[in-house]
mmCIF file of C-alpha atoms and ligand atoms in Angstrom:
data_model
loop_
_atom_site.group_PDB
_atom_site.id
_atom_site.type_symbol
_atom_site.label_atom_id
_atom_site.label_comp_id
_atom_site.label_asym_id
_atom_site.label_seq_id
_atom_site.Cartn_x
_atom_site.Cartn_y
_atom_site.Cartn_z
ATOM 1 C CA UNK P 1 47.426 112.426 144.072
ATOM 2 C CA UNK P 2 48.609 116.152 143.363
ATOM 3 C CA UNK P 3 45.471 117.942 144.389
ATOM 4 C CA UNK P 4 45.508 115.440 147.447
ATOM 5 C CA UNK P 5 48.597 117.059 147.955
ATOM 6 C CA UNK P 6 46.951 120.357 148.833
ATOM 7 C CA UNK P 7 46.275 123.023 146.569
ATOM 8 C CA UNK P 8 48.684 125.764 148.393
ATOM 9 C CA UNK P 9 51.238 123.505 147.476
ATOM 10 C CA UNK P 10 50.530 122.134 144.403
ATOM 11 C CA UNK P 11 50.136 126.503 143.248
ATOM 12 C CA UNK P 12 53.618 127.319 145.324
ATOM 13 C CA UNK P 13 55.540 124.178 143.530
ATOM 14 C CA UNK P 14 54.015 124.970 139.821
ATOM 15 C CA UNK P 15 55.134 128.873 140.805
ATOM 16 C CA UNK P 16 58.661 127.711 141.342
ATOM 17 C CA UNK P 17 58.943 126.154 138.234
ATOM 18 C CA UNK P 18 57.126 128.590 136.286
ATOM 19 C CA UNK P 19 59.740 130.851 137.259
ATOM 20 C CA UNK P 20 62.531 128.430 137.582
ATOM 21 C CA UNK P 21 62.023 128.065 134.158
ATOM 22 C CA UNK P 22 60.867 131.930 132.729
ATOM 23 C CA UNK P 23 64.589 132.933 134.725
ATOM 24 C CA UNK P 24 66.083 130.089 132.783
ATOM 25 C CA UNK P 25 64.721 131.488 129.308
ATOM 26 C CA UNK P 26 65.476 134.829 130.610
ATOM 27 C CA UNK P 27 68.876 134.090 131.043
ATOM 28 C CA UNK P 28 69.686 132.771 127.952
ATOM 29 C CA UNK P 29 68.140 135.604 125.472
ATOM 30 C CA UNK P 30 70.079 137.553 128.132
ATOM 31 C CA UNK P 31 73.416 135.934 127.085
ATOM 32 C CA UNK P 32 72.141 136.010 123.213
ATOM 33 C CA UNK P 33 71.914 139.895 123.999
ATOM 34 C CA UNK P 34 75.295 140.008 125.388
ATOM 35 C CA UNK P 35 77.340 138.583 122.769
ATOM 36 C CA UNK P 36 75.916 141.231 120.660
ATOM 37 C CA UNK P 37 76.683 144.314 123.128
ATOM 38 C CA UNK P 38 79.639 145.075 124.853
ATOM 39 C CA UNK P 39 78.192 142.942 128.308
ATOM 40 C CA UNK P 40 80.830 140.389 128.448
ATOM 41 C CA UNK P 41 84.380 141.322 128.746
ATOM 42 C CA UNK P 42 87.756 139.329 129.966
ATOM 43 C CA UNK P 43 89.775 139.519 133.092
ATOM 44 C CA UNK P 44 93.249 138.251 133.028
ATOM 45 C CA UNK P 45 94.807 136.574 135.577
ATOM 46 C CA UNK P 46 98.752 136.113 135.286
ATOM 47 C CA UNK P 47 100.501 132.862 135.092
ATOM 48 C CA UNK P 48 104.080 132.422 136.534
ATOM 49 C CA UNK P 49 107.349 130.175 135.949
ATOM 50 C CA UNK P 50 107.507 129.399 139.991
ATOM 51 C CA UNK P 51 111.333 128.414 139.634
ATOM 52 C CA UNK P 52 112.402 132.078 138.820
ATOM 53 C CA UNK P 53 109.618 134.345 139.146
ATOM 54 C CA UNK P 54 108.508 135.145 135.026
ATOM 55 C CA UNK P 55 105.767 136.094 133.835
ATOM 56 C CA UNK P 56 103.904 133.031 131.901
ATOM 57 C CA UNK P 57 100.976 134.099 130.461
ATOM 58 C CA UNK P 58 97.596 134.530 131.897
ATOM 59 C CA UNK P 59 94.412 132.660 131.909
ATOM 60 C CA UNK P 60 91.277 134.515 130.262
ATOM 61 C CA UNK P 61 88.261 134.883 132.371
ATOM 62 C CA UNK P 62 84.814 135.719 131.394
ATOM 63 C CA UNK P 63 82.723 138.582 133.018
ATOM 64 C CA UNK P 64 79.394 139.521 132.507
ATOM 65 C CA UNK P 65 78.371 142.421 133.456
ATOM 66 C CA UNK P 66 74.353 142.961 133.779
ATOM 67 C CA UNK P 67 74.098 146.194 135.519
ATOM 68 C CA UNK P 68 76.634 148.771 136.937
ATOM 69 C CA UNK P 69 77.464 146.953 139.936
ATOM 70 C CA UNK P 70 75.719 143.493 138.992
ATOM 71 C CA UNK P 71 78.052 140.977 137.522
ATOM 72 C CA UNK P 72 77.018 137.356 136.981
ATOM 73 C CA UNK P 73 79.725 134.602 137.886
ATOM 74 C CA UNK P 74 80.978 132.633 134.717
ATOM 75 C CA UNK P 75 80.255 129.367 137.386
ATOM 76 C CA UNK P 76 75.979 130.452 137.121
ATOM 77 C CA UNK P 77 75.755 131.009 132.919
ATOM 78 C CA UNK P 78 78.462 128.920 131.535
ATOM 79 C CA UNK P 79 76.923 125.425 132.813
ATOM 80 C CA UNK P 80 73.674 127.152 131.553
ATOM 81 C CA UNK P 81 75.032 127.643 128.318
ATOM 82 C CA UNK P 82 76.847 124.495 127.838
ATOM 83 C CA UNK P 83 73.043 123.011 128.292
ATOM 84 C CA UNK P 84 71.808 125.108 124.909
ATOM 85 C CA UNK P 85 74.615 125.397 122.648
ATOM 86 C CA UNK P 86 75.628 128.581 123.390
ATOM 87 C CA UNK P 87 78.589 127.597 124.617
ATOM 88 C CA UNK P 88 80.260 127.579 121.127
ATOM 89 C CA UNK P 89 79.658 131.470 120.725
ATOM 90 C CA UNK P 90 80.703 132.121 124.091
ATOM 91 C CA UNK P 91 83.835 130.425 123.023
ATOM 92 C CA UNK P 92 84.343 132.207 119.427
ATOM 93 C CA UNK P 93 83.929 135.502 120.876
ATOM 94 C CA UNK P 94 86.493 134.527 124.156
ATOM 95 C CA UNK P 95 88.994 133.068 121.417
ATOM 96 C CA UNK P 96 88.535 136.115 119.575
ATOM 97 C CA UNK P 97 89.352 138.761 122.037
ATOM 98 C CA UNK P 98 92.033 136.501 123.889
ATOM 99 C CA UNK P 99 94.064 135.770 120.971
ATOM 100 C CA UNK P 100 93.932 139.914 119.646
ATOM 101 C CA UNK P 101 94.365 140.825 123.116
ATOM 102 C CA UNK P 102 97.657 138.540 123.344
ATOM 103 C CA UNK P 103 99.173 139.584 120.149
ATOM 104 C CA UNK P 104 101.488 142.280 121.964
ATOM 105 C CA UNK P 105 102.085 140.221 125.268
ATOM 106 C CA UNK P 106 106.300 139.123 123.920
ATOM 107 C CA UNK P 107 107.004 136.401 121.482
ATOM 108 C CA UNK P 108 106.966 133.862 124.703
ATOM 109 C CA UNK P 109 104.177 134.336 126.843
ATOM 110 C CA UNK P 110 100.538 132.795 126.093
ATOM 111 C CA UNK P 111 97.101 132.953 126.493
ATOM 112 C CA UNK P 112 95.361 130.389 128.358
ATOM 113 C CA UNK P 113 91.297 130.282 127.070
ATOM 114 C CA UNK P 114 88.389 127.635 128.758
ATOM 115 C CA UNK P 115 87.200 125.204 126.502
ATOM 116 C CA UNK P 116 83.982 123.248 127.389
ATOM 117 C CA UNK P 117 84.323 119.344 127.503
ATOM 118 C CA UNK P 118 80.419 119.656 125.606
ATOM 119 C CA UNK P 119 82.382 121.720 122.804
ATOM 120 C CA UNK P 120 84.361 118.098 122.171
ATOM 121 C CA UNK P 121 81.369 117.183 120.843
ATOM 122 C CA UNK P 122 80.748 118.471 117.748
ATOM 123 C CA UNK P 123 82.870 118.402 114.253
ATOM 124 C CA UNK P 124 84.227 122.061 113.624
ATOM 125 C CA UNK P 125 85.978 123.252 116.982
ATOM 126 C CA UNK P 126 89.470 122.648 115.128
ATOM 127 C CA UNK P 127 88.282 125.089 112.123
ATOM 128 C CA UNK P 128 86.943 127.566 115.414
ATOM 129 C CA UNK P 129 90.101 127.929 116.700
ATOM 130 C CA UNK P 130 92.212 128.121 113.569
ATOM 131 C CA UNK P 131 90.015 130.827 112.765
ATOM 132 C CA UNK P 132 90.537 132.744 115.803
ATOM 133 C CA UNK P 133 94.610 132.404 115.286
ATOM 134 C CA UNK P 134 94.021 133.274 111.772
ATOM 135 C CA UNK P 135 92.028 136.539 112.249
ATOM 136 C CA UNK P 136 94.108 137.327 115.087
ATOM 137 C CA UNK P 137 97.255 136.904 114.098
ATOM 138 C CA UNK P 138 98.556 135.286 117.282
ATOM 139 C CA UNK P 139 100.958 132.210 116.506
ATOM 140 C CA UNK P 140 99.222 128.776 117.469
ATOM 141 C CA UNK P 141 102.283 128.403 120.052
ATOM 142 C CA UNK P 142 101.312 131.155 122.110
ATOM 143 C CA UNK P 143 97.548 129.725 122.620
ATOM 144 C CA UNK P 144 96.879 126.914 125.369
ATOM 145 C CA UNK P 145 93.364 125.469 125.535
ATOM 146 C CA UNK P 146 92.461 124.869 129.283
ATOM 147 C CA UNK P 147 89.859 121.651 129.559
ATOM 148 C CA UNK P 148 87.731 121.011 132.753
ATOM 149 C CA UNK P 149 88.490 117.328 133.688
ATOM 150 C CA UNK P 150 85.056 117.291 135.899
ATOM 151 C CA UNK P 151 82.820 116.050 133.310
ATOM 152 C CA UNK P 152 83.673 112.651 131.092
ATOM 153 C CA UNK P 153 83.120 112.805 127.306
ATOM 154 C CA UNK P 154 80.634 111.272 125.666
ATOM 155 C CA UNK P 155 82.609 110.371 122.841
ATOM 156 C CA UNK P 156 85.962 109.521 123.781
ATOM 157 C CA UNK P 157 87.022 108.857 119.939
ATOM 158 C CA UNK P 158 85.405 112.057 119.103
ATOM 159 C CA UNK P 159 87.508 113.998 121.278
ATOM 160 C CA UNK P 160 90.531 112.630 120.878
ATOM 161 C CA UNK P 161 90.555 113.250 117.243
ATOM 162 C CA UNK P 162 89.913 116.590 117.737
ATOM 163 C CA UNK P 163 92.591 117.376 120.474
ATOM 164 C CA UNK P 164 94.991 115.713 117.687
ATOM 165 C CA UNK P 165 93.359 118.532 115.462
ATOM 166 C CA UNK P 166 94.227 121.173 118.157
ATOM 167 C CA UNK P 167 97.850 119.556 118.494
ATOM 168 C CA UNK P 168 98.587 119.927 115.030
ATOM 169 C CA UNK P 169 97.639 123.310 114.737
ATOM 170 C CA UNK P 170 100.352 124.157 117.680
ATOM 171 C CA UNK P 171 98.075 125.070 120.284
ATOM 172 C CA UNK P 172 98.551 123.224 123.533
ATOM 173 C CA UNK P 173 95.909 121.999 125.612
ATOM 174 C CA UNK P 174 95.730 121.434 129.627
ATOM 175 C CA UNK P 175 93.583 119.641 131.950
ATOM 176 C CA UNK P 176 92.440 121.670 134.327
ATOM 177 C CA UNK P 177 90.696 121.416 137.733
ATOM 178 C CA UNK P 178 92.863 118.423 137.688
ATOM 179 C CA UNK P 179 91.900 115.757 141.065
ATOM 180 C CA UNK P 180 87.925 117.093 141.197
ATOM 181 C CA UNK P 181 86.358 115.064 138.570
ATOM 182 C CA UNK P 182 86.426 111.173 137.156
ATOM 183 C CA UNK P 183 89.714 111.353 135.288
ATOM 184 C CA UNK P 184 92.782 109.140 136.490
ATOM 185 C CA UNK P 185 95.300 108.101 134.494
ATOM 186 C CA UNK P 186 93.822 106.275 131.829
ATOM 187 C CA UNK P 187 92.535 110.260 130.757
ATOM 188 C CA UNK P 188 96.018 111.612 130.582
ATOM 189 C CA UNK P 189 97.313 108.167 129.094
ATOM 190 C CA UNK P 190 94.673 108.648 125.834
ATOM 191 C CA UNK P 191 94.583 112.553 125.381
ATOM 192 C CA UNK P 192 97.564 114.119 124.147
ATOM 193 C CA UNK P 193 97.918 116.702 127.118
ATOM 194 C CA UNK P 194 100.826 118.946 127.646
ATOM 195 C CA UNK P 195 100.105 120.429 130.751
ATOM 196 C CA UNK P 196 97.918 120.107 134.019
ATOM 197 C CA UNK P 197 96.528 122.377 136.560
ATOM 198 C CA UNK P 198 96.224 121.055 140.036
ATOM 199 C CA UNK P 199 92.409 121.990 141.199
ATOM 200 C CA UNK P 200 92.463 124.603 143.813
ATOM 201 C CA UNK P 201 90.718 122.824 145.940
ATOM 202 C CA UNK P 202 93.878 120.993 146.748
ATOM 203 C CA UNK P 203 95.925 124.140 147.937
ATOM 204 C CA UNK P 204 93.214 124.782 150.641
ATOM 205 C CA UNK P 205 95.245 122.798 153.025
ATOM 206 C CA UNK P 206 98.815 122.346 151.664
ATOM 207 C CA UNK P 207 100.945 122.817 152.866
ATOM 208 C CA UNK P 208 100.389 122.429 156.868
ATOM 209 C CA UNK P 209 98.089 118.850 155.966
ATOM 210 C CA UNK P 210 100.285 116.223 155.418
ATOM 211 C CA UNK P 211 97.611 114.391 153.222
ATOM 212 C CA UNK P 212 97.226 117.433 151.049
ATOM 213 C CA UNK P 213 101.447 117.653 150.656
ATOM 214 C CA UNK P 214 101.115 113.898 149.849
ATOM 215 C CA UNK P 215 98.505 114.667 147.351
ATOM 216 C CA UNK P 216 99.814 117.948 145.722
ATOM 217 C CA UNK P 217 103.739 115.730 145.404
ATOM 218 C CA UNK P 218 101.682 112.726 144.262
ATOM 219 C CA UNK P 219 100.030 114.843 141.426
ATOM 220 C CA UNK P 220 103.169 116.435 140.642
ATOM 221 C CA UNK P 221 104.798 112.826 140.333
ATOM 222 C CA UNK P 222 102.181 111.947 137.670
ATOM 223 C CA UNK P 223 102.482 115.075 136.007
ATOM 224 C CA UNK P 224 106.166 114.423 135.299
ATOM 225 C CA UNK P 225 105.533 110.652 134.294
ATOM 226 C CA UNK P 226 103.208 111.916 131.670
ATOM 227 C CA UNK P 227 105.707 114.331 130.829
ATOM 228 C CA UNK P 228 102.846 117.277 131.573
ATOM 229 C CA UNK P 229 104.102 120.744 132.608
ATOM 230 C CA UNK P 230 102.185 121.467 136.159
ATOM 231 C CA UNK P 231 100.655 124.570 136.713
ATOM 232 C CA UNK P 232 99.044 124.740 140.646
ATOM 233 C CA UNK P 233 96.365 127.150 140.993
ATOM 234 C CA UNK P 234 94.921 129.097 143.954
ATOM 235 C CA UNK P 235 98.075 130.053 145.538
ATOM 236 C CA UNK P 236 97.022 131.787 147.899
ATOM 237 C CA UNK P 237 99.648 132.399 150.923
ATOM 238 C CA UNK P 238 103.661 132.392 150.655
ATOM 239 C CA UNK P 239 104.097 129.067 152.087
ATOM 240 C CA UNK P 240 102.416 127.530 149.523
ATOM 241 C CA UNK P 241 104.407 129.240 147.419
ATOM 242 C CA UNK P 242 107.583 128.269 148.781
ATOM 243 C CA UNK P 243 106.121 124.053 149.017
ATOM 244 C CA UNK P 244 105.208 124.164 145.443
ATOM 245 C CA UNK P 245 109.051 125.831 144.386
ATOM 246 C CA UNK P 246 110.313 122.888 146.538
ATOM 247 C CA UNK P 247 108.369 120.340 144.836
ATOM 248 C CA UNK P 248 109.767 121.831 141.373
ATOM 249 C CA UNK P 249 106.520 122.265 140.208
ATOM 250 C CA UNK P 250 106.655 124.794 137.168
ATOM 251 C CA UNK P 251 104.046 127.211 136.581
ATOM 252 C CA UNK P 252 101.488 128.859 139.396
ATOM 253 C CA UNK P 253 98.949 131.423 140.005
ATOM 254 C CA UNK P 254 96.627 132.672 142.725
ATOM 255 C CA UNK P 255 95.414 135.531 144.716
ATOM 256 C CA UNK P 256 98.917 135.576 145.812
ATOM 257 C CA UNK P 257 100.730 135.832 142.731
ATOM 258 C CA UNK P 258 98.105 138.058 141.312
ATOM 259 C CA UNK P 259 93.886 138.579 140.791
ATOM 260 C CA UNK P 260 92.261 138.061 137.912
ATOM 261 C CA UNK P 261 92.361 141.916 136.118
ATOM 262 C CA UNK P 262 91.109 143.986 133.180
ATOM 263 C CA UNK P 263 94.028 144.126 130.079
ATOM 264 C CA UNK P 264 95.296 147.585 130.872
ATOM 265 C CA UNK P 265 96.340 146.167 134.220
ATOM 266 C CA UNK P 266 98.229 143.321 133.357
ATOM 267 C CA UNK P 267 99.952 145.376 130.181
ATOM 268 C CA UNK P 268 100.906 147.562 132.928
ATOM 269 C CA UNK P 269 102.339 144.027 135.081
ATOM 270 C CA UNK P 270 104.143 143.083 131.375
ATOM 271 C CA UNK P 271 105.334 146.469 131.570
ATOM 272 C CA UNK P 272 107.049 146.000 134.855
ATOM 273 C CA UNK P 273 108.233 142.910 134.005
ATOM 274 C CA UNK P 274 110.487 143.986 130.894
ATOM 275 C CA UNK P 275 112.227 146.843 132.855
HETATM 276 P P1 C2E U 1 88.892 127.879 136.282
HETATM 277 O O1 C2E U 1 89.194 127.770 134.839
HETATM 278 O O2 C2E U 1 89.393 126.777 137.145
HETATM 279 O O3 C2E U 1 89.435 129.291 136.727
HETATM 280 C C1 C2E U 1 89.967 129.560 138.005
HETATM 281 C C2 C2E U 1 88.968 130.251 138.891
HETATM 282 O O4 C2E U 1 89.540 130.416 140.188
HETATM 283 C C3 C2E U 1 88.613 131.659 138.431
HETATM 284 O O5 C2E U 1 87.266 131.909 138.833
HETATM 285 C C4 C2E U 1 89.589 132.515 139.222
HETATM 286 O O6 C2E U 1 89.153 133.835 139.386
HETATM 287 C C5 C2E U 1 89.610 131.772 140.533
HETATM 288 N N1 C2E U 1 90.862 131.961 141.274
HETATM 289 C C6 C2E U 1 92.093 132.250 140.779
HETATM 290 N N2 C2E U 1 93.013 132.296 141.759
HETATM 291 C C7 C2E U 1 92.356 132.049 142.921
HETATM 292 C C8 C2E U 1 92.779 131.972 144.299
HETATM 293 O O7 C2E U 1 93.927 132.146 144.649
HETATM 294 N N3 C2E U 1 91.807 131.673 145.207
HETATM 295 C C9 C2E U 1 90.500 131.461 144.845
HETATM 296 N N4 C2E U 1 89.626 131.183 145.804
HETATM 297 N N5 C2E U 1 90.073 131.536 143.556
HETATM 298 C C10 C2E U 1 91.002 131.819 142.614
HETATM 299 P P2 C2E U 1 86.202 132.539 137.845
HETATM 300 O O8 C2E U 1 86.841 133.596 137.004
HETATM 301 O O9 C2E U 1 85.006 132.892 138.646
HETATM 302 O O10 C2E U 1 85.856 131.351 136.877
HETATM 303 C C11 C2E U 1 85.217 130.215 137.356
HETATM 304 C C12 C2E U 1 85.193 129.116 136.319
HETATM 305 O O11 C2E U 1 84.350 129.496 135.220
HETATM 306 C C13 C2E U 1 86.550 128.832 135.686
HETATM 307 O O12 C2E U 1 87.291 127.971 136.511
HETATM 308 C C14 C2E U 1 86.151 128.188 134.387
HETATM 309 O O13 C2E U 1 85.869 126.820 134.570
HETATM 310 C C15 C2E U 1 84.869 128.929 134.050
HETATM 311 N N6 C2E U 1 85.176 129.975 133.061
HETATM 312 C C16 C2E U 1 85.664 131.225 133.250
HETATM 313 N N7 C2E U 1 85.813 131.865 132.072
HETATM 314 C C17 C2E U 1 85.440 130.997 131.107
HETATM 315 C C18 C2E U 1 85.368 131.051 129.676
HETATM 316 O O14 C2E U 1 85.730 132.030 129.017
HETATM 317 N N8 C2E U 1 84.904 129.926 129.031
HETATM 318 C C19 C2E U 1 84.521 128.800 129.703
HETATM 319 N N9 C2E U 1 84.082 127.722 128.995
HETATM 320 N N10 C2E U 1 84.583 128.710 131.046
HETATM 321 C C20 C2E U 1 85.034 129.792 131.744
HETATM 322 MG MG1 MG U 2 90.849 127.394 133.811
HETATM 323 MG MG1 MG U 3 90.866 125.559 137.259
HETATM 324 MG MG1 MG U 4 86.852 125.279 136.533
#
């Protein structure tokens, strides 16, 4: 019986719930408050063309900032939100800024923006994004859609007919966190994918493992049978670097290449670039 149980620890298990719960509620009129105020911003974190050294693109990151030296980790409030719904504003305000903020980037380079699997759910995430292109002026081209293969959808049909939506705008879309989650081949066999982005989890110990070289070539492999373009992240050292050029994969980035960092910065990297 619970009070068998002891009373002390029946109180200390209903406190850490209580407040499991209040932090839980607190943390979503938090993000609620955020959209509306100037709390979330985007870090940029540049892409590169591995076989000669250009500048991609660069993948959008969320930041939340909750004091002056408190940020919150998109990892802690974006499963949260996916949970509630939020999600979808999250997304119309990242698709927002992304696209305006990659208007001015070169008639080439892209934007790469986090979609939620949970946001293949509904009915109107084609009209979302066609919304965001349209208000922004950005050309459907020049905006990929990065999707998180770790969690399965619930409605397969569903989400295929909207990633045919997204294709026929012109935006490309990418698995990402490719090798973490459930998806094999039958995934990149029914979704019309352009691209995939080895998990970093794989570049931990690639190149000196032999099974992670086996598994980063065998990924590569598939990529290319799929006809995918392969984008490895979390390069973090040269010699992974130098492994990945050797494997001919095509696109990269990483602590190594560059950090995730506010626009100004990477204008000032475009900058350097077209000197
Ligand atoms: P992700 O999409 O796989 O993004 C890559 C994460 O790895 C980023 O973490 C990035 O800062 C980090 N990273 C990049 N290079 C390196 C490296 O060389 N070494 C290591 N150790 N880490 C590296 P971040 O920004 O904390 O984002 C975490 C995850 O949160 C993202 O994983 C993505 O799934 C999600 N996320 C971020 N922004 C958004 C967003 O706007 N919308 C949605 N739905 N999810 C987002
Ligand atoms: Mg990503
Ligand atoms: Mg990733
Ligand atoms: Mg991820």
């Amino acid at each position: 019986q619970a009070r068998a149980a002891g009373r002390n620890q029946w109180v200390w298990y209903s406190n850490e719930m209580a407040s499991h719960l209040q932090s839980k509620r607190e943390m979503v009129q938090a993000i609620e408050v955020a959209l509306g105020s100037e709390a979330f911003s985007l870090h940029y974190q540049p892409r590169y063309q591995l076989q000669n050294g250009q500048l991609a693109g660069a993948e959008a990151l969320i930041r939340w900032q909750v004091a002056e030296d408190k940020w919150i980790s998109p990892d802690r409030f974006i499963p949260l939100a996916e949970e509630n719904g939020l999600i979808n504003a999250i997304s119309d305000w990242v698709l927002m800024r992304a696209c305006t903020d990659a208007r001015d980037w070169g008639d080439q380079r892209y934007v790469s923006v986090n979609i939620s699997p949970v946001e293949f759910r509904g009915s109107d995430l084609v009209q979302r994004v066609a919304r965001a292109l349209e208000a922004s002026g950005l050309p459907a081209t020049r905006l990929e859609l990065e999707i998180t293969e770790n969690i399965t959808f619930e409605h397969p049909d569903r989400a295929l007919e909207i990633m045919q939506g997204l294709r026929a705008l012109g935006v490309r879309l990418t698995v990402d966190d490719f090798g973490t989650g459930y998806a094999a081949l039958g995934y990149l066999k029914t979704f019309p994918f352009n691209g995939l982005k080895i998990d970093r989890s794989w570049m931990k110990e690639f190149p000196e493992s032999p099974q992670a070289q086996s598994v980063v070539a065998g990924i590569v492999g598939l990529a290319r049978a799929f006809a995918l373009t392969i984008t490895a992240e979390g390069i973090e050292t040269e010699a992974q670097l130098n492994e990945l050029k050797v494997l001919s994969c095509e696109e990269g980035q990483g602590y190594f290449l560059g950090r995730p960092m506010p626009l100004a910065a990477f204008r000032a990297l475009l900058n350097q670039q077209d000197v």
